[in-house]
XYZ file of C-alpha atoms in Angstrom:
663
model
C -0.025 -0.016 -0.011
C 1.425 3.295 -1.066
C -0.500 5.526 1.273
C -3.520 5.764 3.549
C -4.949 9.056 4.769
C -7.846 11.384 5.148
C -9.466 13.469 2.365
C -8.954 17.201 2.939
C -12.360 18.738 3.765
C -13.538 21.684 5.830
C -16.529 20.070 7.474
C -17.240 16.647 8.894
C -20.601 16.308 7.258
C -19.621 17.171 3.683
C -20.459 13.674 2.402
C -24.028 13.658 3.684
C -24.506 17.040 2.013
C -23.042 15.665 -1.274
C -25.206 12.575 -1.156
C -28.426 14.316 -0.452
C -28.223 17.916 -1.584
C -25.405 18.408 -4.132
C -27.702 18.006 -7.069
C -31.458 18.124 -7.360
C -31.378 15.068 -9.642
C -29.306 12.011 -8.855
C -29.003 11.059 -12.561
C -26.753 14.095 -13.056
C -23.823 11.899 -11.842
C -23.531 10.259 -15.267
C -23.248 13.637 -16.959
C -20.541 14.716 -14.604
C -18.376 11.610 -14.902
C -18.686 11.541 -18.703
C -17.842 15.225 -18.813
C -14.648 14.466 -16.799
C -13.793 11.703 -19.302
C -14.226 14.090 -22.190
C -11.966 16.614 -20.390
C -9.299 13.914 -19.953
C -9.333 13.244 -23.673
C -9.223 16.980 -24.606
C -6.339 17.469 -22.158
C -4.332 14.698 -23.852
C -4.864 16.368 -27.249
C -3.703 19.652 -25.836
C -0.430 18.290 -24.341
C 0.189 16.382 -27.601
C -0.198 19.490 -29.683
C 1.981 21.445 -27.261
C 4.733 18.801 -27.833
C 4.666 17.456 -24.299
C 3.524 14.049 -25.372
C 5.035 12.177 -28.371
C 3.010 8.952 -28.224
C 0.014 7.975 -30.256
C -3.169 9.325 -28.736
C -5.300 6.837 -30.769
C -9.007 7.194 -31.389
C -10.698 8.924 -28.463
C -13.588 7.114 -26.902
C -15.489 6.692 -23.642
C -16.826 3.273 -22.710
C -19.605 2.564 -20.288
C -19.785 -0.990 -18.802
C -22.630 -2.445 -16.739
C -21.985 -5.435 -14.469
C -25.338 -6.552 -13.033
C -23.815 -9.397 -11.068
C -21.411 -7.090 -9.072
C -23.859 -4.155 -9.145
C -21.249 -1.946 -10.763
C -21.227 0.721 -13.440
C -17.971 1.937 -14.927
C -16.990 4.835 -17.140
C -13.602 4.550 -18.905
C -11.703 6.941 -21.067
C -8.384 6.791 -22.983
C -7.374 10.312 -22.050
C -4.565 11.892 -20.098
C -4.765 9.795 -16.921
C -3.444 10.764 -13.489
C -0.422 10.048 -11.387
C -0.728 9.344 -7.615
C 0.245 12.950 -6.859
C -2.456 14.228 -9.200
C -5.070 11.941 -7.669
C -4.199 13.291 -4.226
C -4.338 16.820 -5.541
C -7.487 16.728 -7.663
C -9.541 13.992 -5.960
C -8.664 14.158 -2.311
C -9.076 17.932 -2.013
C -12.819 18.503 -2.384
C -13.849 21.469 -4.512
C -10.369 21.873 -6.149
C -10.883 21.968 -9.893
C -8.084 20.779 -12.091
C -9.624 22.249 -15.203
C -8.867 25.902 -14.472
C -5.210 25.174 -13.596
C -4.850 23.118 -16.702
C -6.332 25.755 -18.994
C -3.988 28.365 -17.490
C -0.937 26.177 -18.285
C -1.964 25.371 -21.853
C -3.764 28.586 -22.725
C -3.667 29.253 -26.407
C -2.507 25.678 -27.334
C -5.863 24.349 -28.464
C -9.295 25.379 -29.559
C -10.888 22.424 -27.731
C -12.847 23.551 -24.589
C -12.420 21.946 -21.246
C -15.845 21.208 -19.810
C -15.223 20.931 -16.095
C -14.597 23.869 -13.841
C -16.794 23.133 -10.836
C -14.577 20.785 -8.757
C -17.378 18.770 -7.209
C -18.528 16.943 -10.360
C -16.673 13.741 -9.521
C -18.184 13.597 -6.072
C -21.739 13.479 -7.559
C -20.985 9.752 -7.918
C -21.471 9.300 -4.180
C -25.195 10.224 -4.621
C -25.757 6.776 -6.219
C -22.710 4.738 -5.213
C -21.828 3.155 -1.902
C -18.317 2.740 -3.120
C -16.222 4.568 -5.740
C -13.006 3.358 -7.273
C -10.570 4.967 -9.632
C -8.041 3.087 -11.810
C -5.814 5.425 -13.775
C -2.561 5.534 -15.652
C -0.976 8.856 -16.579
C 0.344 9.632 -20.106
C 3.719 10.595 -18.503
C 6.554 8.305 -19.346
C 7.360 5.788 -16.623
C 4.160 6.633 -14.715
C 2.813 4.044 -12.218
C -0.899 3.165 -12.453
C -2.783 3.925 -9.221
C -6.041 2.671 -7.678
C -8.146 4.958 -5.411
C -11.039 3.787 -3.354
C -13.565 5.441 -1.079
C -16.751 4.111 0.547
C -18.450 7.512 0.978
C -16.752 8.390 4.236
C -13.793 10.827 4.637
C -11.463 7.791 4.521
C -9.765 6.700 1.264
C -7.090 4.280 0.155
C -4.514 4.893 -2.606
C -2.587 1.912 -3.962
C -0.813 0.708 -7.008
C -2.881 -0.620 -9.897
C -2.371 -3.315 -12.458
C -3.731 -1.071 -15.242
C -1.532 -1.060 -18.314
C -3.427 1.337 -20.721
C -3.328 5.105 -20.516
C -6.569 6.731 -19.196
C -9.016 6.443 -16.338
C -11.801 4.135 -15.205
C -14.346 5.221 -12.577
C -16.215 2.200 -11.053
C -19.317 2.753 -9.028
C -20.767 0.023 -6.756
C -24.316 1.262 -6.692
C -26.541 1.641 -3.681
C -29.429 -0.878 -3.576
C -31.995 1.904 -4.187
C -30.067 3.155 -7.261
C -29.796 -0.063 -9.248
C -31.973 1.417 -11.986
C -28.633 2.571 -13.454
C -27.720 -1.034 -14.265
C -30.311 -1.003 -17.034
C -28.983 -0.357 -20.526
C -32.072 1.515 -21.549
C -31.704 3.931 -18.583
C -28.059 4.662 -19.422
C -28.855 5.224 -23.099
C -31.593 7.644 -22.189
C -29.300 9.665 -19.932
C -26.561 9.780 -22.520
C -28.978 11.022 -25.119
C -30.273 13.707 -22.718
C -27.047 14.979 -21.276
C -24.138 13.843 -23.486
C -25.580 13.577 -26.996
C -23.486 16.407 -28.381
C -20.215 15.739 -26.536
C -17.419 15.582 -29.156
C -16.211 12.056 -28.174
C -17.870 8.740 -29.029
C -19.632 7.266 -25.969
C -20.062 3.481 -26.197
C -22.176 0.931 -24.333
C -21.792 -2.727 -25.324
C -20.010 -1.675 -28.470
C -22.793 0.675 -29.574
C -22.007 4.435 -29.987
C -24.865 6.308 -28.152
C -24.275 9.946 -28.960
C -24.450 12.087 -32.054
C -21.176 14.028 -31.182
C -21.649 16.799 -33.737
C -23.197 19.963 -32.349
C -24.679 22.009 -35.250
C -24.607 25.200 -33.220
C -20.748 25.004 -33.032
C -20.632 24.983 -36.857
C -20.193 28.064 -39.068
C -23.591 29.104 -40.415
C -22.052 28.939 -43.913
C -21.471 25.275 -43.466
C -25.083 24.471 -42.691
C -27.870 24.168 -45.247
C -31.569 24.828 -44.663
C -32.134 21.073 -44.384
C -29.416 20.846 -41.727
C -31.330 23.474 -39.605
C -34.647 21.693 -40.118
C -33.218 18.261 -39.374
C -31.745 19.585 -36.105
C -35.087 21.109 -35.133
C -36.924 17.815 -35.946
C -34.397 15.994 -33.760
C -34.864 18.399 -30.833
C -38.652 18.693 -31.144
C -40.028 15.572 -32.931
C -43.652 15.590 -34.207
C -43.840 19.421 -34.316
C -44.587 21.639 -37.236
C -41.680 23.086 -39.195
C -40.238 26.254 -37.648
C -40.927 29.639 -39.238
C -37.280 30.728 -39.279
C -34.126 30.516 -37.211
C -31.297 32.626 -35.766
C -27.760 31.308 -35.566
C -25.792 32.799 -32.621
C -21.995 32.814 -32.876
C -19.745 35.279 -31.034
C -16.701 35.197 -28.863
C -16.661 38.809 -27.726
C -17.419 40.304 -25.239
C -18.638 36.845 -24.201
C -18.663 33.376 -25.744
C -22.040 32.174 -26.902
C -23.153 29.813 -29.634
C -26.629 28.578 -30.449
C -29.459 28.151 -32.766
C -32.888 29.635 -31.919
C -36.029 28.806 -33.815
C -39.345 30.634 -34.173
C -41.979 27.867 -33.949
C -45.470 27.852 -35.278
C -47.674 29.123 -32.482
C -50.332 26.697 -31.313
C -53.234 27.426 -29.000
C -51.826 25.022 -26.369
C -48.411 26.650 -26.258
C -47.548 28.210 -22.909
C -45.817 31.389 -23.980
C -44.457 31.945 -20.432
C -42.520 28.668 -20.358
C -39.247 28.410 -22.163
C -38.249 25.501 -24.271
C -34.639 26.469 -25.051
C -32.003 24.031 -24.004
C -28.934 25.332 -22.192
C -25.570 23.728 -22.831
C -22.108 24.371 -21.518
C -19.390 23.172 -23.902
C -21.821 20.818 -25.567
C -22.902 19.385 -22.175
C -26.675 19.653 -21.532
C -27.380 21.708 -18.430
C -31.027 22.666 -18.315
C -34.305 23.187 -20.145
C -34.648 26.393 -18.153
C -33.310 29.603 -19.740
C -35.658 32.125 -18.270
C -32.831 34.148 -16.761
C -31.060 34.404 -20.153
C -33.752 34.776 -22.730
C -35.805 38.030 -22.760
C -39.314 37.276 -21.687
C -40.811 38.124 -25.064
C -38.686 35.514 -26.721
C -39.624 32.776 -24.261
C -41.723 30.799 -26.782
C -38.623 30.331 -29.028
C -36.955 26.916 -29.146
C -33.452 25.712 -29.809
C -30.076 25.669 -28.077
C -27.812 28.177 -26.309
C -24.279 27.095 -25.461
C -21.946 29.354 -23.414
C -19.138 29.063 -20.982
C -19.743 32.701 -19.832
C -23.125 31.953 -18.236
C -22.510 31.647 -14.488
C -23.854 28.362 -13.153
C -24.089 27.240 -9.496
C -22.302 24.236 -8.234
C -24.745 21.784 -9.830
C -24.901 23.509 -13.238
C -28.676 23.515 -12.884
C -29.478 27.160 -12.175
C -28.466 30.556 -13.424
C -27.477 33.555 -11.459
C -28.741 36.907 -12.629
C -25.802 39.152 -13.201
C -24.482 41.639 -15.666
C -23.106 39.131 -18.112
C -26.449 37.335 -18.286
C -28.220 40.605 -19.015
C -25.765 41.400 -21.741
C -26.226 37.986 -23.289
C -30.005 38.564 -23.228
C -29.525 41.921 -24.961
C -27.274 40.252 -27.550
C -29.856 37.534 -28.291
C -32.648 40.104 -28.664
C -30.487 42.130 -31.124
C -29.698 39.050 -33.187
C -33.361 38.190 -33.383
C -34.155 41.796 -34.443
C -31.441 41.675 -37.071
C -32.808 38.406 -38.461
C -36.303 39.777 -38.692
C -35.106 42.870 -40.527
C -33.025 40.764 -42.858
C -36.075 38.539 -43.714
C -38.310 41.648 -44.169
C -35.743 43.097 -46.605
C -34.797 39.914 -48.466
C -37.918 37.717 -48.472
C -40.939 39.829 -47.626
C -43.337 37.142 -48.758
C -41.982 34.703 -46.213
C -41.967 37.510 -43.579
C -45.641 38.290 -44.190
C -46.749 34.625 -44.247
C -44.981 34.146 -40.894
C -46.335 37.349 -39.341
C -49.429 35.618 -37.846
C -47.014 33.782 -35.550
C -44.225 36.342 -35.458
C -46.443 39.301 -34.660
C -46.991 38.358 -31.053
C -43.246 37.973 -30.503
C -42.413 41.251 -32.069
C -45.221 43.353 -30.464
C -44.548 41.964 -27.010
C -40.828 42.683 -27.484
C -41.516 46.278 -28.621
C -43.705 46.816 -25.518
C -40.950 45.552 -23.175
C -37.576 46.339 -24.686
C -36.715 49.828 -25.898
C -33.623 48.612 -27.794
C -35.620 45.949 -29.627
C -38.315 48.485 -30.328
C -35.924 50.715 -32.192
C -34.678 47.834 -34.198
C -38.017 46.524 -35.488
C -40.475 49.442 -35.284
C -40.384 49.951 -39.014
C -41.180 46.372 -39.872
C -44.284 45.962 -37.800
C -47.073 45.171 -40.246
C -50.895 44.982 -40.018
C -53.401 43.193 -42.178
C -55.393 45.768 -44.084
C -58.573 46.097 -46.196
C -56.632 48.067 -48.801
C -56.715 46.824 -52.382
C -54.527 47.388 -55.324
C -57.059 50.021 -56.547
C -56.756 51.929 -53.302
C -53.006 51.797 -53.504
C -53.052 53.113 -56.980
C -55.016 56.134 -55.813
C -52.440 56.857 -53.101
C -49.686 59.240 -53.768
C -46.979 56.873 -52.728
C -46.528 53.142 -53.070
C -45.936 51.430 -49.744
C -42.634 49.792 -49.138
C -44.344 46.463 -48.570
C -45.696 46.532 -52.039
C -43.790 45.458 -55.166
C -44.840 45.491 -58.741
C -44.879 41.977 -60.190
C -44.820 41.062 -63.815
C -48.598 40.477 -63.727
C -49.124 43.975 -62.488
C -50.393 43.070 -59.007
C -48.869 45.663 -56.605
C -49.604 43.486 -53.627
C -47.903 40.446 -55.080
C -44.939 40.465 -52.668
C -47.012 40.860 -49.504
C -49.629 38.216 -50.304
C -48.658 34.730 -49.064
C -48.714 32.272 -51.897
C -47.533 29.136 -50.095
C -50.169 26.419 -50.087
C -49.700 26.115 -46.344
C -50.897 29.661 -45.797
C -54.592 29.784 -44.943
C -56.668 31.219 -47.778
C -53.487 32.234 -49.606
C -55.312 32.957 -52.793
C -57.479 35.597 -51.259
C -55.149 36.911 -48.548
C -55.544 40.536 -47.614
C -52.337 42.657 -47.965
C -50.224 43.833 -45.097
C -48.895 47.309 -44.469
C -46.963 49.277 -41.918
C -48.606 52.050 -39.969
C -46.400 54.762 -41.598
C -47.479 53.516 -45.034
C -51.110 53.530 -44.000
C -50.883 57.129 -42.749
C -49.063 58.274 -45.908
C -51.593 56.511 -48.128
C -54.610 58.054 -46.497
C -53.415 61.570 -45.500
C -55.575 63.209 -48.158
C -58.785 61.471 -46.981
C -58.321 61.405 -43.213
C -55.016 62.690 -42.061
C -53.619 61.247 -38.837
C -56.626 59.052 -38.277
C -56.565 55.206 -38.164
C -59.614 53.002 -38.450
C -59.119 49.565 -36.982
C -61.006 46.372 -36.321
C -60.486 43.988 -33.369
C -62.847 41.242 -34.350
C -63.227 40.482 -38.045
C -66.458 38.438 -37.481
C -68.468 40.554 -35.041
C -67.370 43.845 -36.657
C -67.778 42.652 -40.283
C -70.681 44.982 -40.976
C -68.778 48.031 -39.746
C -65.707 47.047 -41.734
C -67.760 46.542 -44.928
C -69.351 50.016 -44.408
C -65.900 51.606 -44.352
C -64.612 49.623 -47.305
C -67.600 50.605 -49.411
C -66.695 54.254 -48.941
C -63.064 53.717 -49.672
C -61.852 53.942 -46.045
C -58.956 51.597 -45.236
C -59.298 49.544 -42.097
C -56.415 47.898 -40.202
C -56.989 44.577 -38.413
C -55.629 44.682 -34.898
C -57.162 41.490 -33.737
C -54.496 39.624 -31.765
C -54.852 39.401 -27.966
C -51.894 41.797 -27.480
C -53.243 44.539 -29.753
C -55.404 46.116 -27.071
C -52.177 47.133 -25.281
C -50.320 47.691 -28.541
C -52.759 50.371 -29.652
C -52.095 52.381 -26.497
C -48.394 52.086 -27.257
C -48.861 53.287 -30.863
C -50.836 56.324 -29.647
C -47.881 57.233 -27.366
C -45.487 56.830 -30.309
C -47.729 58.723 -32.782
C -49.035 61.545 -30.550
C -50.862 63.316 -33.354
C -52.646 60.193 -34.592
C -56.180 59.209 -33.455
C -57.090 55.527 -33.450
C -60.793 54.831 -33.883
C -62.319 51.420 -33.806
C -64.824 50.911 -36.607
C -67.709 50.467 -34.227
C -66.912 53.421 -31.909
C -68.251 56.182 -34.191
C -68.886 56.820 -37.846
C -66.710 59.193 -39.842
C -68.487 61.936 -41.791
C -67.370 60.196 -44.946
C -69.846 57.407 -44.195
C -72.829 59.661 -43.657
C -75.069 61.238 -46.368
C -76.228 64.569 -44.999
C -78.466 65.148 -48.044
C -80.570 62.151 -46.913
C -80.753 62.922 -43.318
C -84.516 63.322 -43.329
C -84.582 66.927 -42.230
C -87.766 67.895 -44.163
C -90.469 68.860 -41.729
C -93.876 67.031 -42.109
C -96.477 69.832 -41.714
C -99.042 67.430 -40.254
C -96.812 66.393 -37.361
C -94.403 69.374 -37.384
C -91.559 66.791 -37.099
C -88.842 65.646 -39.390
C -88.768 61.967 -40.438
C -85.579 61.570 -38.405
C -87.381 62.875 -35.285
C -90.278 60.490 -35.889
C -87.951 57.489 -36.279
C -85.994 58.452 -33.152
C -89.262 58.658 -31.120
C -90.364 55.265 -32.454
C -87.260 53.578 -31.175
C -87.138 55.429 -27.884
C -90.735 54.328 -27.156
C -90.268 50.739 -28.314
C -86.996 50.110 -26.502
C -87.755 52.156 -23.405
C -84.045 52.253 -22.497
C -83.078 55.703 -21.225
C -79.380 54.809 -21.202
C -79.447 53.955 -24.966
C -78.738 57.072 -26.984
C -80.706 56.967 -30.262
C -79.082 58.670 -33.207
C -80.600 58.905 -36.653
C -78.325 59.205 -39.612
C -78.389 58.256 -43.292
C -75.561 55.928 -44.155
C -74.024 56.632 -47.514
C -74.291 53.809 -50.037
C -75.024 53.099 -53.641
C -77.181 50.234 -52.407
C -79.130 51.064 -49.346
C -80.249 47.427 -48.986
C -76.612 46.484 -48.485
C -76.263 48.699 -45.433
C -77.498 47.761 -41.930
C -80.766 49.205 -40.712
C -79.134 50.067 -37.385
C -75.716 49.812 -35.674
C -74.623 49.901 -32.065
C -71.676 52.236 -31.425
C -69.452 52.225 -28.413
C -67.564 55.542 -27.885
C -63.761 54.881 -28.003
C -62.714 56.470 -24.767
C -65.564 55.016 -22.657
C -65.044 51.594 -24.118
C -61.312 51.599 -23.323
C -61.904 52.795 -19.815
C -64.311 49.858 -19.243
C -61.795 47.389 -20.757
C -59.008 48.793 -18.566
C -61.085 48.571 -15.408
C -62.119 45.037 -16.228
C -58.483 44.014 -16.784
C -57.264 45.639 -13.530
C -60.057 43.826 -11.609
C -59.445 40.579 -13.582
C -62.981 40.505 -14.782
C -64.557 40.080 -18.206
C -65.666 43.293 -19.856
C -69.418 43.711 -19.447
C -71.357 45.280 -22.236
C -72.216 48.833 -21.170
C -75.828 49.906 -20.768
C -74.840 53.297 -22.021
C -74.250 53.010 -25.759
C -75.355 54.558 -29.022
C -77.922 53.022 -31.379
C -77.450 54.602 -34.784
C -80.565 54.121 -36.869
C -79.944 54.233 -40.636
C -82.690 56.480 -42.032
C -81.649 55.631 -45.551
C -82.425 51.893 -45.236
C -85.718 50.899 -46.830
C -86.784 48.925 -43.693
C -86.478 52.100 -41.568
C -88.328 54.197 -44.143
C -91.114 51.647 -44.403
C -91.222 51.612 -40.632
C -91.692 55.413 -40.556
C -94.452 55.214 -43.149
C -96.166 52.493 -41.196
C -96.195 54.659 -38.112
C -97.776 57.709 -39.871
C -101.399 58.806 -39.194
C -103.373 57.686 -36.210
C -101.963 54.202 -35.937
C -99.703 54.896 -32.973
C -100.949 58.214 -31.813
C -102.108 58.593 -28.220
C -102.041 55.469 -26.052
C -103.541 53.153 -28.609
C -102.228 49.652 -29.128
C -103.428 48.964 -32.621
C -101.950 45.990 -34.519
C -99.878 48.253 -36.682
C -98.517 50.010 -33.566
C -97.613 46.642 -32.037
C -95.907 45.618 -35.223
C -93.884 48.858 -35.384
C -92.909 48.371 -31.743
C -91.714 44.807 -32.259
C -89.781 45.663 -35.452
C -87.968 48.442 -33.639
C -86.965 45.952 -30.964
C -85.997 43.434 -33.562
C -83.812 45.922 -35.404
C -82.102 46.828 -32.111
C -81.485 43.141 -31.275
C -79.928 42.526 -34.692
C -77.630 45.514 -34.215
C -76.822 44.333 -30.656
C -75.855 40.810 -31.859
C -72.740 42.188 -33.564
C -71.523 43.492 -30.205
C -72.456 40.875 -27.693
C -74.057 37.494 -27.405
C -77.444 37.028 -25.728
C -77.828 35.157 -22.511
C -80.398 32.452 -22.244
C -83.295 34.736 -21.424
C -82.293 37.293 -24.077
C -82.015 34.626 -26.787
C -85.446 33.220 -25.800
C -87.048 36.649 -26.107
C -85.307 37.290 -29.422
C -86.522 34.091 -31.007
C -90.062 34.509 -29.663
C -90.253 38.140 -30.984
C -88.790 37.027 -34.339
C -91.524 34.391 -34.730
C -94.127 36.947 -33.718
C -92.912 39.587 -36.203
C -92.899 37.020 -39.007
C -96.365 35.849 -38.114
C -97.826 39.378 -38.148
C -96.117 40.217 -41.392
C -97.513 37.125 -43.097
C -100.938 38.044 -41.708
C -100.699 41.433 -43.397
C -99.653 39.884 -46.722
C -102.545 37.474 -46.698
């Protein structure tokens, strides 16, 4: 026996701490031991290149051996090995890391990174083993192989070994409750999770378990589109193809490599939970990158690999410091640069991806001033504008290009078969382009829609009069409109159902001619009809003639919600975490130009509804007024059970009375 002694530690209970608390996951031990083996191989390459070793380094490999009979698991490498003095220095002194000392000695001699610089990685083996043995032979000429053994107490033995090949073997005699690591399937799974991209073949029973090549460490010029897609499919099987990707590669002022993907957004995706994998020198560390990735980029997927991200002793958590913040800023900038590049070079792809990208970009603009400045000119909105409208405009928007067929919207209309309704897609535009295009008709005024279905009537009304409407219908747009108003202080944003622009009204048909028999205008008569029929003092009845070449194509009535009041209600509901209730105070705009309303006014003339009479004609007028109101209301809110019951009953009654009159 060469020596017997005590491991140098600073507290008597260090081993219980290591066994129970060093790592949150016991399975991490395999990652640590394999990482050490990779380090040993990289160190041998470094001393060989430095001229300190003239022998043949051979083909590097790591071999894992399972012995179920003896309950042992061993990890062997053909790396640099250790002398007895090195074992005493690097193993017996807990928390002393050999990697940093080695890097300092051979700095500049190799581009191969050394993984370990935590010191306690080897001791993670005691979380699963009741006994740990080391057999090692140094690369140094004339070195004596040594055997180290420890049963998990501060006592160790160091003796000569019969080993004849250069390298190190770590043998773990597993604890009874940890014998799951004697199963091949379990080891294969752990290698795939933690060691898949380590640059050395890892073998079990002669089978190489890991891929070894890390695409993110490659130069982007060496990777094809299919290489990026294949890597994404490998990381996230059974998912839709990503929209685009960003390759990170810098070594100043910090080292970071990675590939980040924009995924197709699905309804079940939790946008607050990151899915980016964190690596350190190709060693998997964590699925949790919240401290590195800016929050608005959390739904991105892919890999980040950096030695400059500070990890705790277990490599499983990040510490928020200045370097991490700088890395986050760098990632956001690279994402912004990639989006601008795509907008400039392949606008069609950019537009087709905007449905998914828009949420990322808008959230980033709201939360990151630097990112906002990068992308503010490439934020686009779906619009009702047509080529005809664009031709009338003084300037052609930057998002439009003239194709050989003469369609000025060609470049912004998705044509991929995968894009929903690609053949009839509505063009996209930036806000600046919208304002420039419409400055002659309504300077510094933006008409927008938040629900294409419920607000379809209002949108159509604007379109028919040549007014362009922007669709701001994502869940984030309620907040984004407020942001835009702060950025464009002179611009007024008006939802299509908040009020009607004078362009939409026909003042010549407003019904202002006074009837000498009643001394009232037709508009006043209609207003009184609705006020009496509805009996809702909080509903403000307005009578206007909507401009149209086809009055039948316009609605007989519309419910309007004033912009400021509606926003206040939405804000209060959000602050109180409640749903926005439909306000009792609202405007019912009755279209006096619609044939139905004109017929209703004619039906009400004479003695039919004068006084307190309840003639059949008066009843019919009353029901039709309520029915028209209900139809207008349906575009703004759904009925509850009682409201729907009343609507159906009244509809049936109106139809019955109308058929009686016809017969």
